[in-house]
Coordinates of C-alpha atoms in Angstrom, one line a residue:
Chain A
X13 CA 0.0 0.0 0.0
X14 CA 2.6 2.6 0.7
X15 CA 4.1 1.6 -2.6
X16 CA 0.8 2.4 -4.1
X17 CA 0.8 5.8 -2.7
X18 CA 4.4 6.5 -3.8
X19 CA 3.3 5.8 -7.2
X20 CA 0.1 7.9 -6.8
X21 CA 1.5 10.4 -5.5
X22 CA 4.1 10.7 -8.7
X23 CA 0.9 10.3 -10.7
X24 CA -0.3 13.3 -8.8
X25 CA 2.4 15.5 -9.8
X26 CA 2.2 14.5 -13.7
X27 CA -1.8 15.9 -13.5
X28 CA 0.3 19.3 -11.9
X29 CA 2.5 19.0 -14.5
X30 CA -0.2 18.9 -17.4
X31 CA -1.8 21.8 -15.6
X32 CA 1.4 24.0 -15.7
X33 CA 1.4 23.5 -19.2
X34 CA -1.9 24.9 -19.6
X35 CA -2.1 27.6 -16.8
X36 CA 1.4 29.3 -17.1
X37 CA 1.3 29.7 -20.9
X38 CA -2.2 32.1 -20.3
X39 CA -0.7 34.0 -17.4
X40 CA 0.1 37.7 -18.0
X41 CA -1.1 36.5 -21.8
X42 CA -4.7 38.8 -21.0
X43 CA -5.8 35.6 -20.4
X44 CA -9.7 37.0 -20.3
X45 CA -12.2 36.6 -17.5
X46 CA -16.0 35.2 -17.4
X47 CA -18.1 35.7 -14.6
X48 CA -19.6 32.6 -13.0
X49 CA -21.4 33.6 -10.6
X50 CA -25.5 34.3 -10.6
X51 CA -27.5 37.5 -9.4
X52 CA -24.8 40.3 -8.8
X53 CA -21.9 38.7 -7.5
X54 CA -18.7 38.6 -9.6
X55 CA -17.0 35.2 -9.6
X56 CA -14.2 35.3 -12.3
X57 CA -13.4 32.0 -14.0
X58 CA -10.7 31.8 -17.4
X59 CA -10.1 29.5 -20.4
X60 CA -7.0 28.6 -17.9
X61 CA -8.7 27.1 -15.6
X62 CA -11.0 25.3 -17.9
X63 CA -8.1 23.7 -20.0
X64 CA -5.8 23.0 -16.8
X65 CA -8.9 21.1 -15.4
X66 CA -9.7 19.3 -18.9
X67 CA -6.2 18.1 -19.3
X68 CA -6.0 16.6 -15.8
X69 CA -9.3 14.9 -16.1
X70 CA -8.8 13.4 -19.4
X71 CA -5.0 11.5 -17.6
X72 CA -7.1 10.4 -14.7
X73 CA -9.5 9.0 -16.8
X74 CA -7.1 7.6 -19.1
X75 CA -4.6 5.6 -15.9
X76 CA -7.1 5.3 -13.4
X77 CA -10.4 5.1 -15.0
X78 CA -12.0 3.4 -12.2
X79 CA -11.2 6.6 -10.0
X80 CA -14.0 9.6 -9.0
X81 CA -13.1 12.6 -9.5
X82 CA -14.4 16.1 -8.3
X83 CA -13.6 19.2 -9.9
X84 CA -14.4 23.0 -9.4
X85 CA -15.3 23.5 -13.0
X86 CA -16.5 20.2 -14.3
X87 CA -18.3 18.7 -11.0
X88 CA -18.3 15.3 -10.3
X89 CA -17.8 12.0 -11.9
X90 CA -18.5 8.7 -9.8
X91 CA -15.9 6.0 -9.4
X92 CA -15.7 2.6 -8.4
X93 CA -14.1 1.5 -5.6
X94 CA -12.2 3.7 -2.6
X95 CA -10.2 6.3 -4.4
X96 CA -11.1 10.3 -5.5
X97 CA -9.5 12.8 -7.1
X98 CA -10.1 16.5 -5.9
X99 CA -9.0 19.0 -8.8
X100 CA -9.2 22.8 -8.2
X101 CA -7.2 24.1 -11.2
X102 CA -6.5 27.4 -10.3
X103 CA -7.5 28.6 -6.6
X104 CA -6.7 31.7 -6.2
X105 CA -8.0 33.0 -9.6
X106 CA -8.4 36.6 -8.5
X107 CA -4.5 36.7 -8.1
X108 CA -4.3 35.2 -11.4
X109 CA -6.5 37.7 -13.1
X110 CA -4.3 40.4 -11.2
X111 CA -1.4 39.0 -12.6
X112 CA 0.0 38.0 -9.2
X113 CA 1.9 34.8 -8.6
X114 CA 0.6 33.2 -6.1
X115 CA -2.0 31.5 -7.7
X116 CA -2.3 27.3 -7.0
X117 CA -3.0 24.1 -8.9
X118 CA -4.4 21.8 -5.6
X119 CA -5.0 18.5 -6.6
X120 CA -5.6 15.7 -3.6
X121 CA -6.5 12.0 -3.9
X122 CA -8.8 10.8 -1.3
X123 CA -9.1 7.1 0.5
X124 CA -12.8 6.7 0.9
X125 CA -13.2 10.5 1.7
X126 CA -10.3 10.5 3.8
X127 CA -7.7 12.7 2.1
X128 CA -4.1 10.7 1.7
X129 CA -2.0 12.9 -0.7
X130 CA -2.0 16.6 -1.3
X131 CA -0.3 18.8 -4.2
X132 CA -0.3 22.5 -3.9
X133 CA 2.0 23.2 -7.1
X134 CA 2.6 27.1 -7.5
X135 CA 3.5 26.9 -11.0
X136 CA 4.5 30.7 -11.5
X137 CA 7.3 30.3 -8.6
X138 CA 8.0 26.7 -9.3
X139 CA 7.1 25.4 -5.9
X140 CA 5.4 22.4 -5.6
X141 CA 4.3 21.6 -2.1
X142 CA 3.5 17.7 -1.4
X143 CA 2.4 15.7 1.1
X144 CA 1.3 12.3 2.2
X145 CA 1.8 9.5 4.3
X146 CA 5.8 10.1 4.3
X147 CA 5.5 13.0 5.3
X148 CA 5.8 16.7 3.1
X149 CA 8.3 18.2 1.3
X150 CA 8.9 20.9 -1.3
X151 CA 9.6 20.2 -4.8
X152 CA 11.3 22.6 -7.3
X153 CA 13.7 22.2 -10.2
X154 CA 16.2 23.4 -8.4
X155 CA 15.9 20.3 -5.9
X156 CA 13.7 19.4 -3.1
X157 CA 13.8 19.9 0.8
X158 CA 12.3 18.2 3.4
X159 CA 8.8 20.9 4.6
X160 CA 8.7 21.3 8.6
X161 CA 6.1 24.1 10.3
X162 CA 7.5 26.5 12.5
X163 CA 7.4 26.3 16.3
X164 CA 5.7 29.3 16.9
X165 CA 3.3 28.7 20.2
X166 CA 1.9 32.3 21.1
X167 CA -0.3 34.5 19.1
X168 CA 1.7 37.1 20.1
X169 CA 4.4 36.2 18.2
X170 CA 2.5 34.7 15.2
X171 CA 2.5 35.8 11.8
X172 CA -1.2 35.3 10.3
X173 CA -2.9 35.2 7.1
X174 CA -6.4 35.1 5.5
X175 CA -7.4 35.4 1.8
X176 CA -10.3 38.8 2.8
X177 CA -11.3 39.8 6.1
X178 CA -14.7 40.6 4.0
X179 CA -15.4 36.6 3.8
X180 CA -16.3 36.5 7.4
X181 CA -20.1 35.9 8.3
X182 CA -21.6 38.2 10.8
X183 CA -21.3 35.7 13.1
X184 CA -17.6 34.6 12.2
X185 CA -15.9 38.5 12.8
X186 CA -15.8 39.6 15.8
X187 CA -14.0 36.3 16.9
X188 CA -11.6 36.8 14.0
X189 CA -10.4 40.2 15.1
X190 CA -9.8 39.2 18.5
X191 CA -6.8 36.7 16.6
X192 CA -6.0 39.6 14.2
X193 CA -5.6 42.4 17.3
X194 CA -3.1 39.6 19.2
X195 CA -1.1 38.7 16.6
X196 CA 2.4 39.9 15.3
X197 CA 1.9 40.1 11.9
X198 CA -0.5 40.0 9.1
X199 CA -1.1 39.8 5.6
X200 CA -4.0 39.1 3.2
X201 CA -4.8 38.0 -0.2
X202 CA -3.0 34.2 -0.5
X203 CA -5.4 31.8 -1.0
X204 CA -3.6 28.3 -0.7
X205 CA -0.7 30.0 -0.8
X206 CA -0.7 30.5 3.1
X207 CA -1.1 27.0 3.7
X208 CA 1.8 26.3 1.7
X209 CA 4.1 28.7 3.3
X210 CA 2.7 27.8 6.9
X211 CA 3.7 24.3 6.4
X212 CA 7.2 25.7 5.0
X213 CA 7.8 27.4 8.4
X214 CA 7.3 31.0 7.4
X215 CA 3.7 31.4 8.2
X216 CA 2.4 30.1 11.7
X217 CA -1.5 30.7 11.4
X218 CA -4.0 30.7 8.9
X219 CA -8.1 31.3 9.6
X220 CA -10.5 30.8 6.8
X221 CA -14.5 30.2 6.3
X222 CA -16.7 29.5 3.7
X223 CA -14.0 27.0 1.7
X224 CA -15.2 24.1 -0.7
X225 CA -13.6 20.6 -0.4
X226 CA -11.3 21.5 -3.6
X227 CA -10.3 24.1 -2.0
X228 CA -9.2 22.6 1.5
X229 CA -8.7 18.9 0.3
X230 CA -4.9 19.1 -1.0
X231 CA -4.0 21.0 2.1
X232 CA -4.3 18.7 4.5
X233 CA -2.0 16.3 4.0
X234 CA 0.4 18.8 3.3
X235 CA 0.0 20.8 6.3
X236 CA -0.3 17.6 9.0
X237 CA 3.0 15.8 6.5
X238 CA 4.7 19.1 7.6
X239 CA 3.7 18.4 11.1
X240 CA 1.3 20.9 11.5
X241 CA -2.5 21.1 12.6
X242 CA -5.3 21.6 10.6
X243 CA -8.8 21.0 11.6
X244 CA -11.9 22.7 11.6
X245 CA -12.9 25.9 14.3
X246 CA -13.7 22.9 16.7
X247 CA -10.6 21.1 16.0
X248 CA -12.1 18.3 14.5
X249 CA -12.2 17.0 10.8
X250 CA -15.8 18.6 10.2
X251 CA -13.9 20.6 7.1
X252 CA -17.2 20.1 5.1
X253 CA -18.5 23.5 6.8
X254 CA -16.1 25.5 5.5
X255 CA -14.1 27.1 8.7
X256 CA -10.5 25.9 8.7
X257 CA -8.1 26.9 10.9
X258 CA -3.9 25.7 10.3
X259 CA -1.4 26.4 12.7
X260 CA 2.3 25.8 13.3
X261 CA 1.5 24.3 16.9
X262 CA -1.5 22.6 18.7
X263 CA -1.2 25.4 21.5
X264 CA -1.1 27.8 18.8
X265 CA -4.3 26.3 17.3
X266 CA -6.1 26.1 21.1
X267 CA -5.3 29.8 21.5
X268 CA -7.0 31.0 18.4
X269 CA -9.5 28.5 18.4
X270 CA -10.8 29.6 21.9
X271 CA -11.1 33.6 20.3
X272 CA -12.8 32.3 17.7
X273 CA -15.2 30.5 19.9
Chain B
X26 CA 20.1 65.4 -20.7
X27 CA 18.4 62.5 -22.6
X28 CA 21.8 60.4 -23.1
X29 CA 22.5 61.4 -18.9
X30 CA 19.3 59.7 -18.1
X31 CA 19.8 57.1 -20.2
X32 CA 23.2 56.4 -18.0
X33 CA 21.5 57.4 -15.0
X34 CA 18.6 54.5 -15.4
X35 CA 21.1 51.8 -16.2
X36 CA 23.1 53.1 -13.0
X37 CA 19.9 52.5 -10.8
X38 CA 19.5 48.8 -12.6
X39 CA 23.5 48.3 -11.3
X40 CA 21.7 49.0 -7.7
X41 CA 19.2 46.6 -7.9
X42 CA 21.5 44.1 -8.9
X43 CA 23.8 44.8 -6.3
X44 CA 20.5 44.8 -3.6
X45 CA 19.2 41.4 -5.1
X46 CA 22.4 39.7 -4.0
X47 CA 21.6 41.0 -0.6
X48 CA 18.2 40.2 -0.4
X49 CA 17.6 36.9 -2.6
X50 CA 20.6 35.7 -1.0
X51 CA 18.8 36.0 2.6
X52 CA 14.7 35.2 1.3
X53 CA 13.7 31.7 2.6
X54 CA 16.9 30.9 4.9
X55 CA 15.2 32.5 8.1
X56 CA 16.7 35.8 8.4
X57 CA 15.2 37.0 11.7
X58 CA 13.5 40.4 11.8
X59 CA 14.3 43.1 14.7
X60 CA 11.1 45.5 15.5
X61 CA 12.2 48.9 14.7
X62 CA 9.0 50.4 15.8
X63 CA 8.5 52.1 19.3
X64 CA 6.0 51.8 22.1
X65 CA 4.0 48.3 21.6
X66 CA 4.0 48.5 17.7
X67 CA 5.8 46.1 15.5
X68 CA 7.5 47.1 12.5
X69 CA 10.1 44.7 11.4
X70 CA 13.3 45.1 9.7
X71 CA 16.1 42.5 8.6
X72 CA 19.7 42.3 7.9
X73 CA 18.7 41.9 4.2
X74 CA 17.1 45.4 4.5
X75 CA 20.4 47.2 6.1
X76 CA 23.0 45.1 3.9
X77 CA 21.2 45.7 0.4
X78 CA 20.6 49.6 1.2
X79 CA 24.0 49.8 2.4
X80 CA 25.6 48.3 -1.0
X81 CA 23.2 50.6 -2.8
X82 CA 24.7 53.6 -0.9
X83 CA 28.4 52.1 -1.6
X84 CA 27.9 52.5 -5.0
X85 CA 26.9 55.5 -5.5
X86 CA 28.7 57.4 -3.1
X87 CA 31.4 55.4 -5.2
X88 CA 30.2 56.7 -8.6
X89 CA 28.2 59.7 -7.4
X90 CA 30.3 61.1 -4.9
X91 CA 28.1 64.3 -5.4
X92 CA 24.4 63.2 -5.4
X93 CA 22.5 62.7 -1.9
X94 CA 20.7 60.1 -0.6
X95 CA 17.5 59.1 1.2
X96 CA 17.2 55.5 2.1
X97 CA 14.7 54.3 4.6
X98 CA 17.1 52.3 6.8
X99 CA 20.4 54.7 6.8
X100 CA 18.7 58.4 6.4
X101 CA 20.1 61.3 4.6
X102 CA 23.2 62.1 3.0
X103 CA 22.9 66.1 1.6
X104 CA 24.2 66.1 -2.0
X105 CA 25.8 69.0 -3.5
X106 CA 23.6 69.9 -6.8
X107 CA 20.4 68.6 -8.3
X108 CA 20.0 64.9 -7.8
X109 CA 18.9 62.7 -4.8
X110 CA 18.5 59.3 -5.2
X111 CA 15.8 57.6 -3.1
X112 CA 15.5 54.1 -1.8
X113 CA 13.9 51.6 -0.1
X114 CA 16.0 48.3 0.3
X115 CA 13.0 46.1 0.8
X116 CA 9.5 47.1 0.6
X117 CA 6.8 44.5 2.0
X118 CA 9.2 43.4 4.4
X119 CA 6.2 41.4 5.9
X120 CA 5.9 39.8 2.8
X121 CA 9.6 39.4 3.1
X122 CA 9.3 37.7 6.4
X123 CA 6.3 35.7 5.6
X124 CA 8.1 34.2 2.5
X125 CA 6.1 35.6 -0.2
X126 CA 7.6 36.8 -3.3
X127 CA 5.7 40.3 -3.5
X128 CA 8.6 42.3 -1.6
X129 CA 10.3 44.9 -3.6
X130 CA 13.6 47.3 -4.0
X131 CA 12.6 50.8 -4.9
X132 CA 14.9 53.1 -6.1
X133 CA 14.2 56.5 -7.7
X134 CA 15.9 59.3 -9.0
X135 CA 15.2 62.7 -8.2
X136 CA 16.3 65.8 -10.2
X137 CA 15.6 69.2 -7.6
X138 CA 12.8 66.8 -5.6
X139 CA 11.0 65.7 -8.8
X140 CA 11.1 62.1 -9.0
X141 CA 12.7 61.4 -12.8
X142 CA 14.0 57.6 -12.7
X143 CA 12.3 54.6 -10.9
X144 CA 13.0 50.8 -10.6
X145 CA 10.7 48.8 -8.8
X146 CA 12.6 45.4 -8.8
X147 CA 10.9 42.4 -8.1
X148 CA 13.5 40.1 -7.1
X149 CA 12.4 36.7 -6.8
X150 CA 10.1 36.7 -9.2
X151 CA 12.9 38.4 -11.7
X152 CA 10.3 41.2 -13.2
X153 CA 12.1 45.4 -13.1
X154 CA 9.8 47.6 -14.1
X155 CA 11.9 50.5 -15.0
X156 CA 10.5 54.2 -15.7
X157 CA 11.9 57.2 -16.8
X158 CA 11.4 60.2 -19.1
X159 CA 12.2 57.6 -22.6
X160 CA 8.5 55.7 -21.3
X161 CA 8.4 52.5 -18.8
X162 CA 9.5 49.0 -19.2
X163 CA 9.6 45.8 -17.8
X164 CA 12.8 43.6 -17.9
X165 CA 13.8 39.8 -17.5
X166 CA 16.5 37.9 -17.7
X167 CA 14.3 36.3 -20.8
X168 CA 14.3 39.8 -22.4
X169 CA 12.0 43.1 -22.3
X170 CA 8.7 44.2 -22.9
X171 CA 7.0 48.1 -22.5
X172 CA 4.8 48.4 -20.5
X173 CA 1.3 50.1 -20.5
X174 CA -1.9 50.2 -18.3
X175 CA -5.3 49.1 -19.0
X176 CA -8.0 51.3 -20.8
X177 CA -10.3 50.8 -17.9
X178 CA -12.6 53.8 -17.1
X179 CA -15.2 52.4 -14.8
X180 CA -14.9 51.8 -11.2
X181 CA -17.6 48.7 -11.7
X182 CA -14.6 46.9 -14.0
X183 CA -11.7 48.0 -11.7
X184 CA -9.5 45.3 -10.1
X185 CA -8.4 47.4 -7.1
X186 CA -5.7 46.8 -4.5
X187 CA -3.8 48.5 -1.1
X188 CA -2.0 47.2 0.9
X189 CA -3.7 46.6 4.4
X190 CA -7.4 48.0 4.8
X191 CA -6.6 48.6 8.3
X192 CA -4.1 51.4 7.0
X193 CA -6.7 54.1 6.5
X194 CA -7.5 56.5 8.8
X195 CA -11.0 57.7 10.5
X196 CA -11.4 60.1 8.1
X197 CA -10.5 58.0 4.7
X198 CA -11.9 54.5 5.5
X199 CA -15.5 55.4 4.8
X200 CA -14.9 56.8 1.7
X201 CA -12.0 53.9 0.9
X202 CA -15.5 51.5 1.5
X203 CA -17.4 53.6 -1.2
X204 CA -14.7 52.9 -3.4
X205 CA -14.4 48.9 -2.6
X206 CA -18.2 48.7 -2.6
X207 CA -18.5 49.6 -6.1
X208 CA -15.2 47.9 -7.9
X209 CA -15.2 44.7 -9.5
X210 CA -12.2 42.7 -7.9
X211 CA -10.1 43.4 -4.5
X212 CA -6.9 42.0 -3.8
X213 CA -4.5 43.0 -0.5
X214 CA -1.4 42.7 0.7
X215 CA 1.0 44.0 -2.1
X216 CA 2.7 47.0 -1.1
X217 CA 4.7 49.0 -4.3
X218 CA 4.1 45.5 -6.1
X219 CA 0.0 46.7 -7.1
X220 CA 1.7 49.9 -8.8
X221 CA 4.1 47.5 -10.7
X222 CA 0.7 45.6 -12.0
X223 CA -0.9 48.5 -12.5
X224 CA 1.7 49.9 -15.2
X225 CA 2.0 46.0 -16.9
X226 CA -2.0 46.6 -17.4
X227 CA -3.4 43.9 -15.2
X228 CA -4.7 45.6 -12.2
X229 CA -6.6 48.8 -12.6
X230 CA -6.6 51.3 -9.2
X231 CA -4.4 51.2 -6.2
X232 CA -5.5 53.4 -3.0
X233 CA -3.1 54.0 0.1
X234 CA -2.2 56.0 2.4
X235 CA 0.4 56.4 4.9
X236 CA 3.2 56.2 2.3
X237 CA 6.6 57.5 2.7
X238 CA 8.8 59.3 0.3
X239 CA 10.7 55.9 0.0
X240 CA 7.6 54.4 -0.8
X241 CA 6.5 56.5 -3.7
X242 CA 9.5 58.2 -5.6
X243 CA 10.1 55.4 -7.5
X244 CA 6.5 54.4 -8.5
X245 CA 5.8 57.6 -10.2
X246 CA 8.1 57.5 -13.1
X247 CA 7.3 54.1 -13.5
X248 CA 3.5 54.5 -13.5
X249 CA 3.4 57.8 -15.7
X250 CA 5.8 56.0 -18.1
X251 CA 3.3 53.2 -18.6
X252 CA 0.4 55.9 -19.2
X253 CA -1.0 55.8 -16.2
X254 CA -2.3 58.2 -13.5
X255 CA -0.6 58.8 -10.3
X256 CA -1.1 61.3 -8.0
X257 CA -2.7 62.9 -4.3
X258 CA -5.9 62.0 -3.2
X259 CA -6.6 65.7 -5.0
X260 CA -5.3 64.8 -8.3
X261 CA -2.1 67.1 -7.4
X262 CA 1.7 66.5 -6.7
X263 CA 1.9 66.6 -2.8
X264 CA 2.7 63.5 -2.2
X265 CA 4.3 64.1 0.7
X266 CA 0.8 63.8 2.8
X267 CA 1.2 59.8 2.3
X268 CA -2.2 59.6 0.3
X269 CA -1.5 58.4 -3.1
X270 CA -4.1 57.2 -5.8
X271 CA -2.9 55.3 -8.6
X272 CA -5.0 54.6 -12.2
X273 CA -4.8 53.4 -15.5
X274 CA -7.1 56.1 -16.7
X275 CA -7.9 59.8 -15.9
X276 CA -11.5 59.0 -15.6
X277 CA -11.3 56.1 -13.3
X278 CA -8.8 58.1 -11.0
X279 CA -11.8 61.0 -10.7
X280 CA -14.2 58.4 -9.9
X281 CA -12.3 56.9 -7.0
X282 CA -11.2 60.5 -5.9
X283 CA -14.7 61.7 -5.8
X284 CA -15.5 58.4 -3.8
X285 CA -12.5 59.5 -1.8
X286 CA -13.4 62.7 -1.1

């Protein structure tokens, strides 16, 4: 079985591969923007993440035809037997249309819903963050490194991110600013990003609501292969409602956990 | 004059190279920040920050024995004639110490305090946007491109950004909520990097506040190169207030400033 998952995990990074190909070629390309979303809102989706998600789908289906898979622009496709694929092929795709690099490919295989291997592949900085049962480690041409969370265990010495403080519900943000007025540092705007760099060691605490499985399946076996937590605002694995928090340590997790409360 | 400037720009591109060394060098390899700020606030500063400005300074006090100098970390060095240069080692040093690429040099040239050259450098995402009186560019090592703003003139199609929306003051963060209320997209956390998308064309208003001389000398060049607007929350010069509007267009700028207002 481990050997199974070393090979799917490879597998995983040829679908992040095949994405690259398609995202990074439309980046800074004026690459133009639809709006998916109904009545008012403005929900930007490209050809990019359209053809990234095509191309990944169409490998699955072509190795491992008996797998689900689950994607943010084409929905879902049933499978037989344990094994799904979670695709989102660009999160983050505000940054893209702003021509900012921190844009994500996440792509995660779950084990009868229980999520086993995660890719967050940043293709514009060529990092590609994996994890699984062996553990994380970040992948770039250059070479690849072990990934290891910092030790950071007080909010006052944290460093803290969220995508918009706007995505809060009314009931949600008056917990979320009693973090944001303890902590050290903050900064907004990275999507999966901040996972990524929380389970490199240079971000301690992320806080999110209102996130889809595509967008929080891939990140945990990164963040928990990096030996950090991630759980839901109860600490448990109740991600389906959205509220996420990730932290560096578990008595960094209890202290914003109990603001949040 | 023309061929002067010419020499002058390619000078300020020897700077950045000389300050990438310094800060590339030290990105990702845990270089600890210092506060700098007093009573309870944190501001942090690294060794990257002191050792790039003060290679920057080396060189020109090398070459330019005559010209002053303002640097955020090291102060001010009177000149004797007309030229100043201006710079800021690293700005988005939390972006610096969170590990995300968005952190800039900034380094401008100013002729009797009017701001004449500018190179935002991007390091480690190796994108200078260079600006001057000959228009605005943006170099790689893969070659160079002009640059230009979007034809945007409506705040309902603007992708806006600033930096942190806690940044505003009582007085400017209704009116910076007009403005958000009625644009299309909002990104955060970018510091001089939203000015350097806004002259490549892919993000269409920045709105801050709070800005330093540091901060801004170098973006004007670069964004009046590309075509695009930059100025006070008035539409003037006096950017020495901190309050600094930046659009692709002359009729977007009047809508947000009205907003503003």
């Amino acid at each position: 079985m481990a050997e199974d998952q070393s090979r799917l995990l490879d597998f995983a990074c040829r679908l992040a591969d095949a994405a690259r190909v398609e995202t990074l070629g439309r980046f800074h390309q004026g690459c133009a923007a639809e709006n998916k979303a109904e009545s008012g809102a403005y929900d930007p989706v490209t050809e990019a993440d359209r053809e990234a998600e095509r191309v990944m789908r169409a490998l699955i289906e072509q190795h491992y035809p008996e797998h689900g898979i689950a994607g943010e622009e084409f929905g879902e496709k049933a499978g037989q037997g344990p094994w799904c694929w979670s695709l989102d092929p660009i999160d983050g795709t505000r940054a893209f249309v702003f021509g900012l690099p921190s844009w994500v490919t996440l792509i995660a295989l779950l084990e009868q819903g229980r999520q086993v291997i995660g890719v967050i592949d940043v293709s514009r900085l060529d990092e590609r963050y994996v994890g699984g049962p062996a553990g994380a480690r970040l992948l770039r041409d250059s070479g690849e490194a072990p990934l290891r969370v910092s030790n950071c265990t007080s909010l006052a010495e944290a460093r803290l991110t969220t995508t918009d403080p706007a995505l809060f519900g009314a009931d949600e943000v008056d917990g979320f600013g009693r973090v944001r007025d303890r902590v050290r540092l903050i900064r907004y705007g990275l999507d999966a990003y901040g996972y990524a760099r929380l389970a490199a060691g240079t971000i301690d605490l992320v806080i999110e609501s209102g996130l889809k499985p595509h967008d929080y399946n891939a990140l945990v076996p990164v963040v928990r292969g990096a030996g950090g937590i991630i759980a839901d605002w109860n600490g448990g694995d109740e991600f389906a409602g959205g509220r996420v928090i990730a932290a560096s340590t578990q008595t960094l997790f209890d202290e914003a956990a109990a603001l949040l409360a």
